[in-house]
XYZ file of C-alpha atoms in Angstrom:
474
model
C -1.988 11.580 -50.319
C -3.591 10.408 -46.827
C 0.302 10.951 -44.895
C 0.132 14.433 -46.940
C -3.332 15.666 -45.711
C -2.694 14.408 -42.579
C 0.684 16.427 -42.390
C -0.930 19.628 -43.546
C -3.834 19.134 -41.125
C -1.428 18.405 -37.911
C 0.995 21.850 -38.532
C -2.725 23.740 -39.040
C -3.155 22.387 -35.715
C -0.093 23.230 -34.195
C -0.340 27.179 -35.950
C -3.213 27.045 -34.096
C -1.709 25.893 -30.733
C 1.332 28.060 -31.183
C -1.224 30.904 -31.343
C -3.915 30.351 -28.931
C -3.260 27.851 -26.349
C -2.499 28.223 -22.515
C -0.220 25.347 -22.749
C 2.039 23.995 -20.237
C 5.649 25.213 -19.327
C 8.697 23.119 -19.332
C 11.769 23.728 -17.033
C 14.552 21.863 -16.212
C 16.090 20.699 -13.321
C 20.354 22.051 -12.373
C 21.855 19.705 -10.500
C 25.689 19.392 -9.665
C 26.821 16.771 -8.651
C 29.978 16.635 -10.498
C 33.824 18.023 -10.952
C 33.376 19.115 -14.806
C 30.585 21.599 -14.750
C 30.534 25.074 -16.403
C 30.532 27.877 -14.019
C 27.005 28.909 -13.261
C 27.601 31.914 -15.633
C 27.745 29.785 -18.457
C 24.705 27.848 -17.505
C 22.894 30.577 -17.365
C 23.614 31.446 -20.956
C 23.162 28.248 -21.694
C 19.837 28.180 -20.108
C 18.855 31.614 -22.159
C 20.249 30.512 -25.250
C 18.036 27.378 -25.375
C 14.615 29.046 -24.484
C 14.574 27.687 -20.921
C 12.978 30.109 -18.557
C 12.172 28.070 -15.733
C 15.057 26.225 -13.192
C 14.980 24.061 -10.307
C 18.502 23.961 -8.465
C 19.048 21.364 -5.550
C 19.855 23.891 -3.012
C 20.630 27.918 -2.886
C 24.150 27.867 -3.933
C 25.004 31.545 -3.836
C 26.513 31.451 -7.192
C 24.256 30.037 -9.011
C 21.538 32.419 -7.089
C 23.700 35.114 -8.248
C 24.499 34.031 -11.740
C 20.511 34.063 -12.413
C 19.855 37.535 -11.419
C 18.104 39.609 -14.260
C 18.242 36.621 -16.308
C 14.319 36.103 -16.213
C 14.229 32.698 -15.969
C 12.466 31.733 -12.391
C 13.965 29.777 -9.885
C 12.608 26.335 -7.894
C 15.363 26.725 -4.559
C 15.273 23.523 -2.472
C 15.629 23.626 1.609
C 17.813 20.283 1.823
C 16.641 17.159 3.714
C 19.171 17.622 5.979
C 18.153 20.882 7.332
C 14.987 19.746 7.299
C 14.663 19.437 11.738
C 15.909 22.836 11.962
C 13.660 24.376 9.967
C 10.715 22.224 11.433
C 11.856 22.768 15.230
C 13.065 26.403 14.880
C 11.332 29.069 13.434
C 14.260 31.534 13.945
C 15.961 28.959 12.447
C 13.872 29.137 8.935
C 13.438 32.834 9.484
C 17.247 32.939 8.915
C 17.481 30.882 5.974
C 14.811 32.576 3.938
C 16.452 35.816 4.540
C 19.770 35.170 3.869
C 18.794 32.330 0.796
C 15.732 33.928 -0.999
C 14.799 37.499 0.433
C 18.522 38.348 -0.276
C 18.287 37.489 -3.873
C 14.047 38.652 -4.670
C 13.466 40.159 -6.788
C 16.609 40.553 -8.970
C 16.560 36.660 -9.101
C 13.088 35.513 -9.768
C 12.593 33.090 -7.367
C 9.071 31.895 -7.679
C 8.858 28.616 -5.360
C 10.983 26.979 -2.593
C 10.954 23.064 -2.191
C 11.325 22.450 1.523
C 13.152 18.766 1.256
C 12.747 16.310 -1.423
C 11.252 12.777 -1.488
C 11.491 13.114 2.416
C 9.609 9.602 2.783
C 12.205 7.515 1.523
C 15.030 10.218 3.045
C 16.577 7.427 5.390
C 17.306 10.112 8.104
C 13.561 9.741 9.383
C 12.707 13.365 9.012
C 9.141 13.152 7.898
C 7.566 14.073 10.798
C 9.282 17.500 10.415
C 8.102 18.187 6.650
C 4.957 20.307 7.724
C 6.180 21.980 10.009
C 9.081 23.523 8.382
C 6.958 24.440 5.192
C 4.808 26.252 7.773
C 7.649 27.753 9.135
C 9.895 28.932 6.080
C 5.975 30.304 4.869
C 6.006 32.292 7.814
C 8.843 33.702 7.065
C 8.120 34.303 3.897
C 4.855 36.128 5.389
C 7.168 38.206 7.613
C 9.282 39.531 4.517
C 6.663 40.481 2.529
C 7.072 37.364 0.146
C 4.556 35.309 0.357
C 1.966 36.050 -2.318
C 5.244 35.592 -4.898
C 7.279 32.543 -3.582
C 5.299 29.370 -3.021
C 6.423 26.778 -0.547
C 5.763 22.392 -1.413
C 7.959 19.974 -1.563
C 8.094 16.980 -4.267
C 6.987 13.305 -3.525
C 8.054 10.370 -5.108
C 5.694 8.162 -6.333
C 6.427 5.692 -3.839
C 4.079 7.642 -1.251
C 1.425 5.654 -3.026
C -0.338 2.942 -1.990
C -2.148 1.442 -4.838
C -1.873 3.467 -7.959
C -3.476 0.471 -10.743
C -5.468 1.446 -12.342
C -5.353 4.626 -12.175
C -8.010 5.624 -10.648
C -8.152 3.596 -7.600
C -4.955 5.445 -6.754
C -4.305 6.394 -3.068
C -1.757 7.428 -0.498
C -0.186 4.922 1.941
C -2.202 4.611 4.951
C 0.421 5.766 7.336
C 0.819 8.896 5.651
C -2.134 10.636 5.100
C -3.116 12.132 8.476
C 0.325 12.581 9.555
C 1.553 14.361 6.712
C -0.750 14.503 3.444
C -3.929 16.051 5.402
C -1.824 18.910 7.056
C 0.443 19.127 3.666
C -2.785 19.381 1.532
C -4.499 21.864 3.816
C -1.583 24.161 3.863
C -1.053 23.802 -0.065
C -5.242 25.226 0.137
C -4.530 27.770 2.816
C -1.306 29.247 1.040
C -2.518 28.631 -2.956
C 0.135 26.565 -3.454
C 0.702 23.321 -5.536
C 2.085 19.805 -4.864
C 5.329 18.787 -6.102
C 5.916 15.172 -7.439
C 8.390 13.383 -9.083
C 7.225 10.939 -11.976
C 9.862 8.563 -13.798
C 7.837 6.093 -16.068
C 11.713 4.838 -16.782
C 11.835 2.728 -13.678
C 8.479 1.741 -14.375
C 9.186 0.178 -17.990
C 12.754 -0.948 -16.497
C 11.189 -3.250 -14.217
C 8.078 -4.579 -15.938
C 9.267 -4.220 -19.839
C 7.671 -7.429 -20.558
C 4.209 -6.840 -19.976
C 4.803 -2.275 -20.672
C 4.539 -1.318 -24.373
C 7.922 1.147 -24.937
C 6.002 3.460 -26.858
C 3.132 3.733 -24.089
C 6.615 4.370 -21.945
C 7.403 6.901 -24.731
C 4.321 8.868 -25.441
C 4.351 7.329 -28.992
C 1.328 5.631 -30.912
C -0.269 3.187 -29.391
C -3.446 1.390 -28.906
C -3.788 2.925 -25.341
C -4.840 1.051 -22.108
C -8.212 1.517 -20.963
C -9.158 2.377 -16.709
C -11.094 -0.148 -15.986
C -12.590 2.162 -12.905
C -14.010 5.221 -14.937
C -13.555 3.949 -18.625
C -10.756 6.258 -19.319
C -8.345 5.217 -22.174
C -4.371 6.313 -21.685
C -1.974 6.947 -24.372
C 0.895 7.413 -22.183
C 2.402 6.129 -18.951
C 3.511 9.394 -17.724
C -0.334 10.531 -17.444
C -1.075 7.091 -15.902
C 1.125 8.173 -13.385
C -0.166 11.544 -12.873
C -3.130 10.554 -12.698
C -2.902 8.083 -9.653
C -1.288 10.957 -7.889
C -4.632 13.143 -8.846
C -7.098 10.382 -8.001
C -4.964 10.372 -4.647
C -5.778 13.721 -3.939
C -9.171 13.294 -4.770
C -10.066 10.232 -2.502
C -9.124 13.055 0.015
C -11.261 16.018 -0.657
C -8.316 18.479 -1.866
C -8.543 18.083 -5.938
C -8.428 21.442 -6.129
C -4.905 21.334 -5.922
C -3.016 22.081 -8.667
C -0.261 19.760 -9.360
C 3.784 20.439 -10.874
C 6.135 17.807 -11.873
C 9.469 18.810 -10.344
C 11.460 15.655 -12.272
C 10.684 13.562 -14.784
C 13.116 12.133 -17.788
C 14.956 9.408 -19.267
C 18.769 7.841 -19.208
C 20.293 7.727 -21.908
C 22.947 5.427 -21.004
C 22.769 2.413 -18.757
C 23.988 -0.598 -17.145
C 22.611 -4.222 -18.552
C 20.028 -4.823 -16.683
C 18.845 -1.268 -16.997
C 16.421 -2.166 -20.060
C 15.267 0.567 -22.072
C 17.820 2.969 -21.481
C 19.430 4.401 -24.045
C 20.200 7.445 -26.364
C 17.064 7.089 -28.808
C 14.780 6.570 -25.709
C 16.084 9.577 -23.830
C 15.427 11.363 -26.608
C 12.267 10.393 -27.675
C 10.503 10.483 -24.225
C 11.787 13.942 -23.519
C 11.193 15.399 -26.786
C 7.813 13.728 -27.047
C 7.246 15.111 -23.198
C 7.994 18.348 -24.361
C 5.436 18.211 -27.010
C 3.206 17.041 -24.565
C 3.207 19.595 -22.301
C 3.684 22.602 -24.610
C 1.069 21.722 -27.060
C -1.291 21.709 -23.801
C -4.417 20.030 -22.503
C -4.130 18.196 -19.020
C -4.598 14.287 -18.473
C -7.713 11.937 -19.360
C -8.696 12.665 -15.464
C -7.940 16.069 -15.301
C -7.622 17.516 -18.726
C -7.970 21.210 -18.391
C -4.782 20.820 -15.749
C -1.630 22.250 -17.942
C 1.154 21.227 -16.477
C 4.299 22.378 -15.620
C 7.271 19.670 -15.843
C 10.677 19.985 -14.882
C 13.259 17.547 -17.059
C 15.515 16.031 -15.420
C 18.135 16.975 -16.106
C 20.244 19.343 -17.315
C 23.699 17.688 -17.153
C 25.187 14.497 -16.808
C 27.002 14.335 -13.155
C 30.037 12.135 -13.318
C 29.752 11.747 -9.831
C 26.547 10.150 -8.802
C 26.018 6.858 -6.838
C 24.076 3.781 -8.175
C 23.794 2.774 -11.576
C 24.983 4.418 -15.251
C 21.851 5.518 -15.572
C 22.198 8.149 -12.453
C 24.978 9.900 -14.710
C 23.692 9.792 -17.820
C 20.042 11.690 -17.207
C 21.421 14.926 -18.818
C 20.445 17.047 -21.971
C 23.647 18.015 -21.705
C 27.473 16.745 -21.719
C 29.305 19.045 -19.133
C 31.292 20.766 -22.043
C 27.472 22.069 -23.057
C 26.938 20.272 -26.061
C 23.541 18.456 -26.227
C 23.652 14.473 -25.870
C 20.629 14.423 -28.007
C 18.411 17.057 -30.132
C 15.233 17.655 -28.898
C 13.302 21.052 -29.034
C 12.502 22.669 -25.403
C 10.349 25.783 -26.484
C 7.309 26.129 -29.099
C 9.115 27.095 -31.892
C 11.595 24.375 -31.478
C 7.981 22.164 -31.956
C 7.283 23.559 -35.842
C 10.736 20.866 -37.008
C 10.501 18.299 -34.201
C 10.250 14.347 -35.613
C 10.477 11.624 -33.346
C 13.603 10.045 -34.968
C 12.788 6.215 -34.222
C 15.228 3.646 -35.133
C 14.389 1.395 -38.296
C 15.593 -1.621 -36.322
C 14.315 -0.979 -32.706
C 11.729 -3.663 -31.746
C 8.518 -2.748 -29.726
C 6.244 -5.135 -27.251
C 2.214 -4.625 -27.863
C 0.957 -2.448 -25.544
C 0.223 -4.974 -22.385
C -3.108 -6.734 -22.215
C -2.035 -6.896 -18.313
C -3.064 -4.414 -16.046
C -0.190 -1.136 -15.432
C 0.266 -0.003 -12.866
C 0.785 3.716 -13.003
C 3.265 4.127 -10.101
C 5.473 1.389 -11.522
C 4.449 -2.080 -10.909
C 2.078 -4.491 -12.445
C -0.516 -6.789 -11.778
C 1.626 -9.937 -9.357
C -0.258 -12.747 -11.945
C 1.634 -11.036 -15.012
C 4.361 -9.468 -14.499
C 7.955 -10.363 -14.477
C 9.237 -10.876 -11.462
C 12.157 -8.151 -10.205
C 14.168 -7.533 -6.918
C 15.409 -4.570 -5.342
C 19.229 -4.976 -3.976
C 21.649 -3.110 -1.925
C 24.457 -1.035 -4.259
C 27.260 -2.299 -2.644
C 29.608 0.335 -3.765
C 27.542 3.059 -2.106
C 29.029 3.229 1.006
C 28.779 1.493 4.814
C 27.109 4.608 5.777
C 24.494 5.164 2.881
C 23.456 1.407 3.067
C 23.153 1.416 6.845
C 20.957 4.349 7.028
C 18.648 3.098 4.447
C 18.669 -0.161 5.594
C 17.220 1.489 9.005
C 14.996 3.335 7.473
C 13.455 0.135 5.501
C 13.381 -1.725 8.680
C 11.988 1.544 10.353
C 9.840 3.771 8.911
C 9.704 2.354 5.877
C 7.396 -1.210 7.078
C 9.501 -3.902 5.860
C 9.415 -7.528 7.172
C 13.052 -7.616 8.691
C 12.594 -10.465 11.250
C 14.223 -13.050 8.484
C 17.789 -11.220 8.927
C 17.241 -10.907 12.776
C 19.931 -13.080 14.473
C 19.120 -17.117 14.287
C 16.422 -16.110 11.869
C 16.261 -18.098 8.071
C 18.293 -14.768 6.517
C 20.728 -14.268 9.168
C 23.089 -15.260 7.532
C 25.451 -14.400 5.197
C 25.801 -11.788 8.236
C 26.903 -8.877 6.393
C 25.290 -5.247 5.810
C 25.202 -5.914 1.618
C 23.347 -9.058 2.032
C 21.008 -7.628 4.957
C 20.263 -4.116 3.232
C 19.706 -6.141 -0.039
C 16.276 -7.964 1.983
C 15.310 -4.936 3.374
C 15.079 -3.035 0.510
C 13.362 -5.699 -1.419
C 10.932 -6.502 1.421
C 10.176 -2.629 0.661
C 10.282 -2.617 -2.897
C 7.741 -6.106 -2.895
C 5.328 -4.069 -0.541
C 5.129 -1.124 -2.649
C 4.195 -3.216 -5.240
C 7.598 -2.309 -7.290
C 6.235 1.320 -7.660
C 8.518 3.292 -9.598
C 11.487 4.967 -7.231
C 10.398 2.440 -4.600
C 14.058 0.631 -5.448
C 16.360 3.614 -5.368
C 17.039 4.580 -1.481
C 19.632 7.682 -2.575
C 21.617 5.686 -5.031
C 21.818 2.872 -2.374
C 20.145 0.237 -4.140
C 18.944 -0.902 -7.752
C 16.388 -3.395 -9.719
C 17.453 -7.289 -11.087
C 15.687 -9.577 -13.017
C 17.174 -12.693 -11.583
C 16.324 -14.072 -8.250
C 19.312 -13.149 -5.380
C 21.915 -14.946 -4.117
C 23.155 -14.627 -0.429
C 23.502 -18.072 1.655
C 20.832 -20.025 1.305
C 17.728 -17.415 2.117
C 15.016 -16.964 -0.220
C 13.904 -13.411 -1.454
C 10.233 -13.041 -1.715
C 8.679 -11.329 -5.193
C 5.376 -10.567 -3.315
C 2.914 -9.477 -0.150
């Protein structure tokens, strides 16, 4: 009688949600990077036929532009890193790129924000000094078509741009960043009403630290909750851990007024060994709880009138991504369009939707140690993990990232300096592999902090090259 009444008392709630809330919006993000894809025609039915009205695409392919015109769904376009100096040295330069990639398609496409570059810190080309500026610039242009009060200009951060982000809210920005780019960023986001744009994977999170990380706090299923020990707040989920850091970010800088959207977030359904937690019931269950999440409505324990809007992650597999399984196997899709799991993506999808939970899958208590909500965990608790180079990515990828770790990035490369204790094995594997975890260490294994563009990955065992010693810690 009690699981009845509580039933019946949960669908009155969600009749009354369905009816009168100003819930959240879910999107999801088109990516290509594959040989087996449907045409973007297709996609676009797909997209229509599943509910979906809002898409992010990684670029502003002119087909897939095309394909979306008068299908109401809005469009996310992205300015790619790699353009990213033009645009910021050249206003001409942006000026020409909003008119032939966005004014050319507005308003039979409804394109409703532009990301200029994404996850430009860890971009191993060195190209954040040029992120301001060219959102300044493609606004401008924007301005000078008439556009501006309809398209939106950000551009999504991982959540590796934080410093400290346990517990919650003691989370802040890494030092080096914040009058160089977040001030300027965060007073054009005021100046233009525009939102930041970050990506949030509580997957690499629970991947690294699944020891001490309770998979159904990872999962937005019941749970005890962990309680902030700064403002008393208890969390139910580690997604709005994560958030939440990003918000008390913003705050510890005067701007949280700004409205937040998650451009990425989602779960692998496939992975390699080590990749813990990854797996078809996960994927579904943290998407299809996410989705409940969001649409149901309410904001975060920090900020809970914020609604958000989130952006899955994504809509295909691509068969031809670098790194792990896991990169390939994010999709809701298989290429031939038939879902890899079943998951609802709009509110009436919600009225049916069980989490399906396995009868034999095992679960941790939620951790008595401290999480920390951009991925790591307290250094006295947690398992220890190392971020290594992904051999099969290419000289080129690995070199770049390994100068940007050794650059930009702050990590302590002076052991793989010639006639230094890391020196050798002198190769660019076993070199890249210190950098990156000499990053990954000083981030305090944040969550994306070990990914470098498919370049690198997480292990649970110590690494091997000569006789040097990788550290676990700063």
């Amino acid at each position: 009688m009690e699981r009845l009444s509580v039933s019946c008392f949960l669908l009155l709630l969600l009749s009354i949600f369905f009816a009168f809330a100003d819930a959240g919006s879910i999107g999801v993000n088109y990516g290509r990077i594959a040989n087996n894809l449907p045409s973007a025609t297709k996609v676009v039915e797909l997209l229509k036929s599943q509910g979906i009205d809002r898409v992010k695409v990684f670029d502003a392919d002119p087909s897939v532009l095309k394909s979306l015109s008068g299908s109401g769904i809005k469009v996310t376009v992205d300015l790619p890193n790699e353009l990213l100096i033009a645009a910021g040295k050249r206003p001409s330069f942006a000026a020409t790129w909003v008119e032939k990639n966005v004014a050319a398609y507005y308003p039979e496409t409804q394109i409703e924000a532009i990301a200029v570059g994404n996850e430009v810190f860890v971009d191993p080309h060195n190209t954040t000094k040029f992120l301001v500026p060219a959102m300044k610039n493609i606004h401008q242009a924007l301005v000078k078509s008439n556009l501006h009060s309809s398209i939106k200009v950000s551009s999504p951060i991982a959540l590796s741009a934080l410093q400290a982000s346990y517990p919650s809210s003691a989370g802040s920005f890494r030092p080096e960043l914040i009058e160089t780019v977040f001030r300027p960023m965060f007073d054009f986001l005021r100046q233009t009403g525009s939102y930041l744009m970050v990506n949030a994977y509580p997957f690499f999170a629970f991947e690294s630290n699944s020891d001490v990380i309770s998979l159904d706090y990872a999962l937005f299923r019941e749970n005890p909750g962990v309680v902030d020990a700064g403002n008393g707040l208890r969390y139910f989920s580690l997604f709005d851990a994560q958030i939440d850091a990003v918000f008390a970010a913003m705050s510890a800088l005067k701007y949280d007024d700004i409205r937040m959207v998650v451009t990425e977030t989602g779960w692998p359904s496939k992975g390699d060994e080590n990749e813990i937690g990854a797996s078809l019931e996960n994927a579904a269950a943290y998407n299809g709880n996410l989705v409940r999440r969001i649409l149901i409505g309410g904001g975060t324990p920090l900020k809970p009138k914020a609604d958000l809007t989130v952006y899955l992650f994504a809509l295909f597999n691509e068969n031809k991504k670098n790194g792990p399984t896991s990169e390939r196997n994010y999709g809701l899709f298989y290429p031939d369009e038939k879902k890899v799991y079943d998951i609802p993506l709009t509110m009436e999808g919600l009225k049916n939707y069980h989490d399906r939970r396995s009868p034999v899958s095992g679960n941790k208590p939620v951790a008595k140690a401290p999480i920390n909500g951009g991925g790591g965990v307290s250094k006295s608790t947690s398992g220890n993990t190392w971020c290594v180079a992904n051999g099969e990515s290419g000289k080129e990828k690995l070199q770049s990232a390994l100068d940007f770790a050794c650059g930009e990035g702050g990590a302590d490369c002076r052991p793989i300096q010639q006639g230094s204790t890391c020196y050798n094995p002198n190769t660019l594997e076993a070199h890249a592999s210190f950098a990156f975890n000499s990053y990954y260490q000083k981030q305090s294994r944040a969550g994306g902090s070990c990914y470098f563009g498919g370049a690198a990955y997480v292990v649970t065992q110590p690494p091997k090259y000569g006789e040097c010693e990788f550290p676990t810690g700063y």
